[in-house]
mmCIF file of C-alpha atoms in Angstrom:
data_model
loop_
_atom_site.group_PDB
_atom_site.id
_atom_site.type_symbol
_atom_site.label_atom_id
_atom_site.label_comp_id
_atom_site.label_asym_id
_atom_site.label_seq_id
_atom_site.Cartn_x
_atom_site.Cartn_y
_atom_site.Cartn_z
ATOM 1 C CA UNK A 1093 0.000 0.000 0.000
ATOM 2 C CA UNK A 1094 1.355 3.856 -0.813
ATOM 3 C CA UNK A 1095 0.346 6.329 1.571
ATOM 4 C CA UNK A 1096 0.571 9.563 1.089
ATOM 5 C CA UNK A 1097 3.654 10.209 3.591
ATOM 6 C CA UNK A 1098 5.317 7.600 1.524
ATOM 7 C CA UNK A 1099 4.773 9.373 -1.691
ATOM 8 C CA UNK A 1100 5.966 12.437 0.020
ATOM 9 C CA UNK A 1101 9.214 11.375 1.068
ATOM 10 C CA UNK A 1102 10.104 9.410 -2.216
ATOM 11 C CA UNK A 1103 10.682 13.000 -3.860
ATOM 12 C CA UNK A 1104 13.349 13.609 -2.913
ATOM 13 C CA UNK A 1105 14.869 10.362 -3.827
ATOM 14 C CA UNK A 1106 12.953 10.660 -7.072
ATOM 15 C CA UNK A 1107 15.188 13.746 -8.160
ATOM 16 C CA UNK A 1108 18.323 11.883 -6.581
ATOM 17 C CA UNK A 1109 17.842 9.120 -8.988
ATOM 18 C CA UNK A 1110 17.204 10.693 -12.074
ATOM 19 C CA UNK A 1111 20.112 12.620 -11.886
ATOM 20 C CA UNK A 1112 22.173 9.472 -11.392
ATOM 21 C CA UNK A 1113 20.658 7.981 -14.745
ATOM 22 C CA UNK A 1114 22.622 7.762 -17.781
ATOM 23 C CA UNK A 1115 21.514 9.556 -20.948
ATOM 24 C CA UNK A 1116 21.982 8.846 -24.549
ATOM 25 C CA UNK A 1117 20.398 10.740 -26.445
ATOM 26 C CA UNK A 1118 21.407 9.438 -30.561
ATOM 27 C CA UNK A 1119 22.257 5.675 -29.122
ATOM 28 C CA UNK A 1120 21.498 3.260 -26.369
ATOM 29 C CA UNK A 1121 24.387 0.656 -26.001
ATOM 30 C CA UNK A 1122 23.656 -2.838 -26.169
ATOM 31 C CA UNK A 1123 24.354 -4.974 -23.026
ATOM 32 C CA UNK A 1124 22.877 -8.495 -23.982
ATOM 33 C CA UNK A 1125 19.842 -10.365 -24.335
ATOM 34 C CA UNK A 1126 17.385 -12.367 -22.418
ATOM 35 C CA UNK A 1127 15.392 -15.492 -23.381
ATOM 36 C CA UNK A 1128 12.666 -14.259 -25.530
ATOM 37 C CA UNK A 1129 9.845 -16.699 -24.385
ATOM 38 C CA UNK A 1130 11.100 -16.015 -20.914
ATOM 39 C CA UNK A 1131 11.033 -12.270 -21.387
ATOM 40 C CA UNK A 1132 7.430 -12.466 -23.105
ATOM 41 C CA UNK A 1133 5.872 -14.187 -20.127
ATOM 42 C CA UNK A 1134 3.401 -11.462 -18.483
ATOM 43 C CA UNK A 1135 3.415 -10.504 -15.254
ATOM 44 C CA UNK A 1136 0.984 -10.479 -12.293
ATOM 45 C CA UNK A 1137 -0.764 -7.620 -13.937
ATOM 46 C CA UNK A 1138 -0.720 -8.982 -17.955
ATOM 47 C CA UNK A 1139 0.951 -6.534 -20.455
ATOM 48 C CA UNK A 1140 -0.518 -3.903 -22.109
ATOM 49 C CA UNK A 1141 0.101 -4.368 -25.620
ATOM 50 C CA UNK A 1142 0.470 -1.622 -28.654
ATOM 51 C CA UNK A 1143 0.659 -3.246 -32.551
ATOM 52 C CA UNK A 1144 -0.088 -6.420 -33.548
ATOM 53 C CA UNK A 1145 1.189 -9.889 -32.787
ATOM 54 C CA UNK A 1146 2.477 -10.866 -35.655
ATOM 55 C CA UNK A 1147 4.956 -7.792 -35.865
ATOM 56 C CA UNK A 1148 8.498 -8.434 -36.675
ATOM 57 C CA UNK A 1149 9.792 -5.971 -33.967
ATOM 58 C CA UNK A 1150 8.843 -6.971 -30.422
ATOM 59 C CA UNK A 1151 9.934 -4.197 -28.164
ATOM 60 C CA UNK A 1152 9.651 -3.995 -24.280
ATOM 61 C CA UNK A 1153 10.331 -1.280 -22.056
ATOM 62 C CA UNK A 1154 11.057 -0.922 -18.525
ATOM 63 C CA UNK A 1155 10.426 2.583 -17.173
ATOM 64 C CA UNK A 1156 9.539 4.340 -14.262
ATOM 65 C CA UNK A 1157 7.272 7.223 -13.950
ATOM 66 C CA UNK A 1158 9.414 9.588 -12.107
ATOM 67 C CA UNK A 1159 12.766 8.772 -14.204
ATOM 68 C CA UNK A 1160 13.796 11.936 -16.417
ATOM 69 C CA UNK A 1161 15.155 10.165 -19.379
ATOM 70 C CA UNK A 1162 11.899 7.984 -19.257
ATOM 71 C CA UNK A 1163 9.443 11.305 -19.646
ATOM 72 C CA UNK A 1164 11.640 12.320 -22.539
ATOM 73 C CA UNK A 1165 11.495 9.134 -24.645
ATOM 74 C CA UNK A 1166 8.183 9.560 -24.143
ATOM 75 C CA UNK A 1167 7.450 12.861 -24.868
ATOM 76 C CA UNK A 1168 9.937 12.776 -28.447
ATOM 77 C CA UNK A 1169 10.949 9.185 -29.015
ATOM 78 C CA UNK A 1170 8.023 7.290 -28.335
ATOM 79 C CA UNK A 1171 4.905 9.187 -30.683
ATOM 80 C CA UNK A 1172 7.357 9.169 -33.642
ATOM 81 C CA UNK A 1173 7.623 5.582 -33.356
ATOM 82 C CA UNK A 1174 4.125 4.770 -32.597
ATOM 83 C CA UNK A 1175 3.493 6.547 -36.063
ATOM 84 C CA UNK A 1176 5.822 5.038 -37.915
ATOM 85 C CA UNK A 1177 6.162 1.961 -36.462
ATOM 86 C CA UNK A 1178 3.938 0.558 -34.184
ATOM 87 C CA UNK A 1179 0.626 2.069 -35.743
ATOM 88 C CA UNK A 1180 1.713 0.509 -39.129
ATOM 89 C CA UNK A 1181 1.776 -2.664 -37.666
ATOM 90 C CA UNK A 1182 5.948 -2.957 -37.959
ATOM 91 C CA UNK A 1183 6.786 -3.314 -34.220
ATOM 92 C CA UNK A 1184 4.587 -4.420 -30.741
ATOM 93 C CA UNK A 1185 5.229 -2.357 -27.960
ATOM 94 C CA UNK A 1186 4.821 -2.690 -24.015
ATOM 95 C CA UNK A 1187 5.668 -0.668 -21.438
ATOM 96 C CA UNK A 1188 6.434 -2.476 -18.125
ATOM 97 C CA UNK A 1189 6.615 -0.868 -14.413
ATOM 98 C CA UNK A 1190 9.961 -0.575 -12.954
ATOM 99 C CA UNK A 1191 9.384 1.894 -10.335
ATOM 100 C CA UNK A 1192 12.118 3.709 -8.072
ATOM 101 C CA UNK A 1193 10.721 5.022 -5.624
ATOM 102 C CA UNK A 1194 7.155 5.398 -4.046
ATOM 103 C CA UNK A 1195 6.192 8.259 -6.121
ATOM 104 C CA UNK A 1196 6.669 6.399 -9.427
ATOM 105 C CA UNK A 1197 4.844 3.053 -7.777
ATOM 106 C CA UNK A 1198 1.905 5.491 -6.382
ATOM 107 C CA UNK A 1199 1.608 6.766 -10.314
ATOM 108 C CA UNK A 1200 1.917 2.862 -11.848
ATOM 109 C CA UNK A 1201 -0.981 2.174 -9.933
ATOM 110 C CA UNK A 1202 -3.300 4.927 -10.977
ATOM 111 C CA UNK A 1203 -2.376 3.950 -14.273
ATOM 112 C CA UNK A 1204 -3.353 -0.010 -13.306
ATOM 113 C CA UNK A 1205 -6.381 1.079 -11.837
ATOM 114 C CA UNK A 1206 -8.612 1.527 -14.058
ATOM 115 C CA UNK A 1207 -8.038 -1.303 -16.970
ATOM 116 C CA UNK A 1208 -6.357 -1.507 -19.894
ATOM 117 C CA UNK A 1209 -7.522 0.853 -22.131
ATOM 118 C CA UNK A 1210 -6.599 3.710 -19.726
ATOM 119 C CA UNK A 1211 -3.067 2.388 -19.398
ATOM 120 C CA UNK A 1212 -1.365 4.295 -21.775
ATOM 121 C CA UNK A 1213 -3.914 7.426 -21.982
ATOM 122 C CA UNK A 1214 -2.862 7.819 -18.105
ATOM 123 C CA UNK A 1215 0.958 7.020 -18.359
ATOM 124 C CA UNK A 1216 1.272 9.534 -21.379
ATOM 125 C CA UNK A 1217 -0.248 12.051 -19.405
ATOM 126 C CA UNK A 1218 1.773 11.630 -16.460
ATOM 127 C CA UNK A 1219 4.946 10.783 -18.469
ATOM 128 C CA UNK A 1220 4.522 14.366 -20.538
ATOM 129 C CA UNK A 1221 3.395 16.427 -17.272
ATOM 130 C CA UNK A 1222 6.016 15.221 -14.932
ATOM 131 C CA UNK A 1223 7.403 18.271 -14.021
ATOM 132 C CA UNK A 1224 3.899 19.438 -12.693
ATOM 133 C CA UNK A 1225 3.528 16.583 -10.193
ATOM 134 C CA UNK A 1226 6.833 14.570 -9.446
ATOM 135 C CA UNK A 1227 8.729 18.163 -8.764
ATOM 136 C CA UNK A 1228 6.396 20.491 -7.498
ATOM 137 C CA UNK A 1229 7.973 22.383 -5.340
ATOM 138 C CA UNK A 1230 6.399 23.301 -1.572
ATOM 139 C CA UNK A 1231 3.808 24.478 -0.467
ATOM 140 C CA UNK A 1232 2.229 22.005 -3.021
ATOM 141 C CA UNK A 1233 3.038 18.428 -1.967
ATOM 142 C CA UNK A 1234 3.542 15.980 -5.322
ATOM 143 C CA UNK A 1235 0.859 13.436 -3.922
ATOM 144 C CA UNK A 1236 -2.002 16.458 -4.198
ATOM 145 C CA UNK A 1237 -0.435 17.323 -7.331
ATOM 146 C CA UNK A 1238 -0.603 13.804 -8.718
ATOM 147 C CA UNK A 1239 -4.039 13.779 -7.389
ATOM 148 C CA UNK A 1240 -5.249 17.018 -9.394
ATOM 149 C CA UNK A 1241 -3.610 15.651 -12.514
ATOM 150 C CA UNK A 1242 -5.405 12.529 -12.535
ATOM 151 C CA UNK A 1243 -8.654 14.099 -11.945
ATOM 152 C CA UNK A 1244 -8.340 14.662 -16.016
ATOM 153 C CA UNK A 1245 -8.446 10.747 -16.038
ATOM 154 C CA UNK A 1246 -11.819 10.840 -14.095
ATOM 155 C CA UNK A 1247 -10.465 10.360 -10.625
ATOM 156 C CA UNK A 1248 -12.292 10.813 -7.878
ATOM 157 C CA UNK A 1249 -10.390 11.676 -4.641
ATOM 158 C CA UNK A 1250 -12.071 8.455 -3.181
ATOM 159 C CA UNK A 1251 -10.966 6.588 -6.019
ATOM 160 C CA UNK A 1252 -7.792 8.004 -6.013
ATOM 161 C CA UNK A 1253 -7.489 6.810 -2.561
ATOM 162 C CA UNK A 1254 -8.637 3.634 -2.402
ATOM 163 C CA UNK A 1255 -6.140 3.128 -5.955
ATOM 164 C CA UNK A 1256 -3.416 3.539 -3.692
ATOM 165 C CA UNK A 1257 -4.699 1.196 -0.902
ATOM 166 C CA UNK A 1258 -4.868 -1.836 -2.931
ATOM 167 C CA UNK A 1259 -2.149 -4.135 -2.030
ATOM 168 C CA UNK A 1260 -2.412 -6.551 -4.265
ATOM 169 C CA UNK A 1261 -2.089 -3.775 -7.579
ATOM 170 C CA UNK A 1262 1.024 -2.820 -5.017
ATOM 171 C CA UNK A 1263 2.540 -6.190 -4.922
ATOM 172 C CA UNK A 1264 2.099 -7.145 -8.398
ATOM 173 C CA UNK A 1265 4.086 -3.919 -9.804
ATOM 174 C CA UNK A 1266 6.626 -4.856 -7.620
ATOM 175 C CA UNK A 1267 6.901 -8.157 -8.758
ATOM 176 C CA UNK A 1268 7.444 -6.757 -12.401
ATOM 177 C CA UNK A 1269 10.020 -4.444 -10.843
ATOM 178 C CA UNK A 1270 11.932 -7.745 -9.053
ATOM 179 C CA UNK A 1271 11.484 -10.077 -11.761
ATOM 180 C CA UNK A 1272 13.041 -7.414 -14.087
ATOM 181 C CA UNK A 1273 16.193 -6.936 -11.473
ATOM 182 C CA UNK A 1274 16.448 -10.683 -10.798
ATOM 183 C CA UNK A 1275 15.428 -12.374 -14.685
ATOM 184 C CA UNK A 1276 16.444 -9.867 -16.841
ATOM 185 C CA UNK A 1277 19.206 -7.984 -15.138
ATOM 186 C CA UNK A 1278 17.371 -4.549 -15.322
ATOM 187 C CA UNK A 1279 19.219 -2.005 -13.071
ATOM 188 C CA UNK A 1280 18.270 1.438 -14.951
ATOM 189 C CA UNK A 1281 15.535 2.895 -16.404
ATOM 190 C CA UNK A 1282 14.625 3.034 -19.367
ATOM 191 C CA UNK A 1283 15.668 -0.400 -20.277
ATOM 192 C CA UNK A 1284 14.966 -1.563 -23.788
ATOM 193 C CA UNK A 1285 14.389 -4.885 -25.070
ATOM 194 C CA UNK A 1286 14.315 -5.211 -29.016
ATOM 195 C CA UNK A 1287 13.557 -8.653 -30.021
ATOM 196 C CA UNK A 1288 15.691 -9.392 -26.846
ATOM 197 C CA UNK A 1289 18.311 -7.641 -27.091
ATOM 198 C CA UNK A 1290 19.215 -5.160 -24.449
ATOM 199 C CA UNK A 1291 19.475 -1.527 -24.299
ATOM 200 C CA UNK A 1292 20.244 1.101 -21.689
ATOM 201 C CA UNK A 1293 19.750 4.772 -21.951
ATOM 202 C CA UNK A 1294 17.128 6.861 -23.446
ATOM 203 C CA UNK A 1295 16.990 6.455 -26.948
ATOM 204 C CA UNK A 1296 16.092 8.687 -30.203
ATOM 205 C CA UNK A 1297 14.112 7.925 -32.829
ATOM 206 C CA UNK A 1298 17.335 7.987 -34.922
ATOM 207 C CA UNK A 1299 19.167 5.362 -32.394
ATOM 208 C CA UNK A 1300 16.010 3.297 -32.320
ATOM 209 C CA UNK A 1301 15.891 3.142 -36.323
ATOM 210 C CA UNK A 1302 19.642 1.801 -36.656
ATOM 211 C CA UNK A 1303 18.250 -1.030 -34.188
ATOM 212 C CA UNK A 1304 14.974 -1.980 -35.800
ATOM 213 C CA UNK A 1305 15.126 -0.988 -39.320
ATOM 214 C CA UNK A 1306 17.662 -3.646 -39.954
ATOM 215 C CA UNK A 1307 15.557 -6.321 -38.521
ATOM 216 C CA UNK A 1308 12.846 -4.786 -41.044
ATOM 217 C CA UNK A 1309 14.679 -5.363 -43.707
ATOM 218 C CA UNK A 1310 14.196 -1.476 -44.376
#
């Protein structure tokens, strides 16, 4: 369960981490693969999945909602390749919680909360108004802030609360988060895996391309 003290403190150690994250901004580096029918296998929660099945690209991220580098893929990376790539049917895409503090757990779980097809409506948002709620500065604490944000989203503050009581929605993003650390050797966000393969650092569309368009043939 995240309670609002919680949330409060992880600020702090939100900023602290992000600052500690590397950035690459033309080209992740590759650092190994995984098992790809081990790395497929869905977690507690199921992935949310963008493109279709059959794709030839297969890409999965690990992110976390407060992580810097994470926002910005997000906000430049990530609707370029959704046009190009994802909404043509070229490459499936999921997103997968790996959380670093309370904060960014607190904001998986709103997302969670209300089904699938707000997943990604809800992380976007968040992920592209980060500033306004993960580093608000005082008076304002970043759990009210949070809270007004996702009042776009249809949030009620009783819903909003009782989102953030639900321990089982708080166990089962942490048990993405371990079996990431422990399976797949995640240790930074974003992580990257394209058709297995490994990548570290926040990526451009142009460092993304030299990855996928050979596997395209394109």
């Amino acid at each position: 369960m995240i309670t609002r003290r919680d949330a409060l403190k992880a600020t702090g150690l939100a900023i602290g981490a992000a600052a500690l994250l590397p950035r690459f901004t033309l080209d992740a580096f590759a650092q190994g693969g995984a098992n790809l029918s081990t790395l497929m296998e869905p977690g507690p929660l199921g992935d949310v999945w963008l493109g279709p099945k059959n794709a030839k690209v297969t890409i999965i991220e690990y992110a976390s909602m407060t992580c810097s580098h994470c926002a910005a893929f997000h906000r430049t990376t990530y609707p370029v390749l959704k046009e190009r790539y994802i909404d043509t049917g070229k490459v499936r895409f999921t997103l997968r919680e790996f959380p670093l503090d309370p904060l960014a757990t607190a904001a998986f779980m709103l997302a969670r909360c209300d089904g699938d097809a707000k997943y990604y409506p809800i992380t976007d948002l968040l992920f592209d108004q980060q500033q306004g709620w993960a580093y608000v500065q005082k008076p304002q604490s970043p759990v009210d802030a949070l809270e007004q944000m996702l009042r776009q989203a249809g949030f009620s503050k009783d819903k909003f609360e009782a989102c953030l009581k639900d321990q089982k929605l708080y166990g089962a993003i942490n048990t993405v988060k371990q079996r990431g650390m422990d399976t797949f050797k995640v240790d930074s966000t974003p992580t990257f895996f394209i058709n297995g393969e490994r990548y570290t650092g926040e990526m451009s569309i142009e460092g993304m391309e030299k990855v996928i368009k050979p596997i395209l043939g394109a």
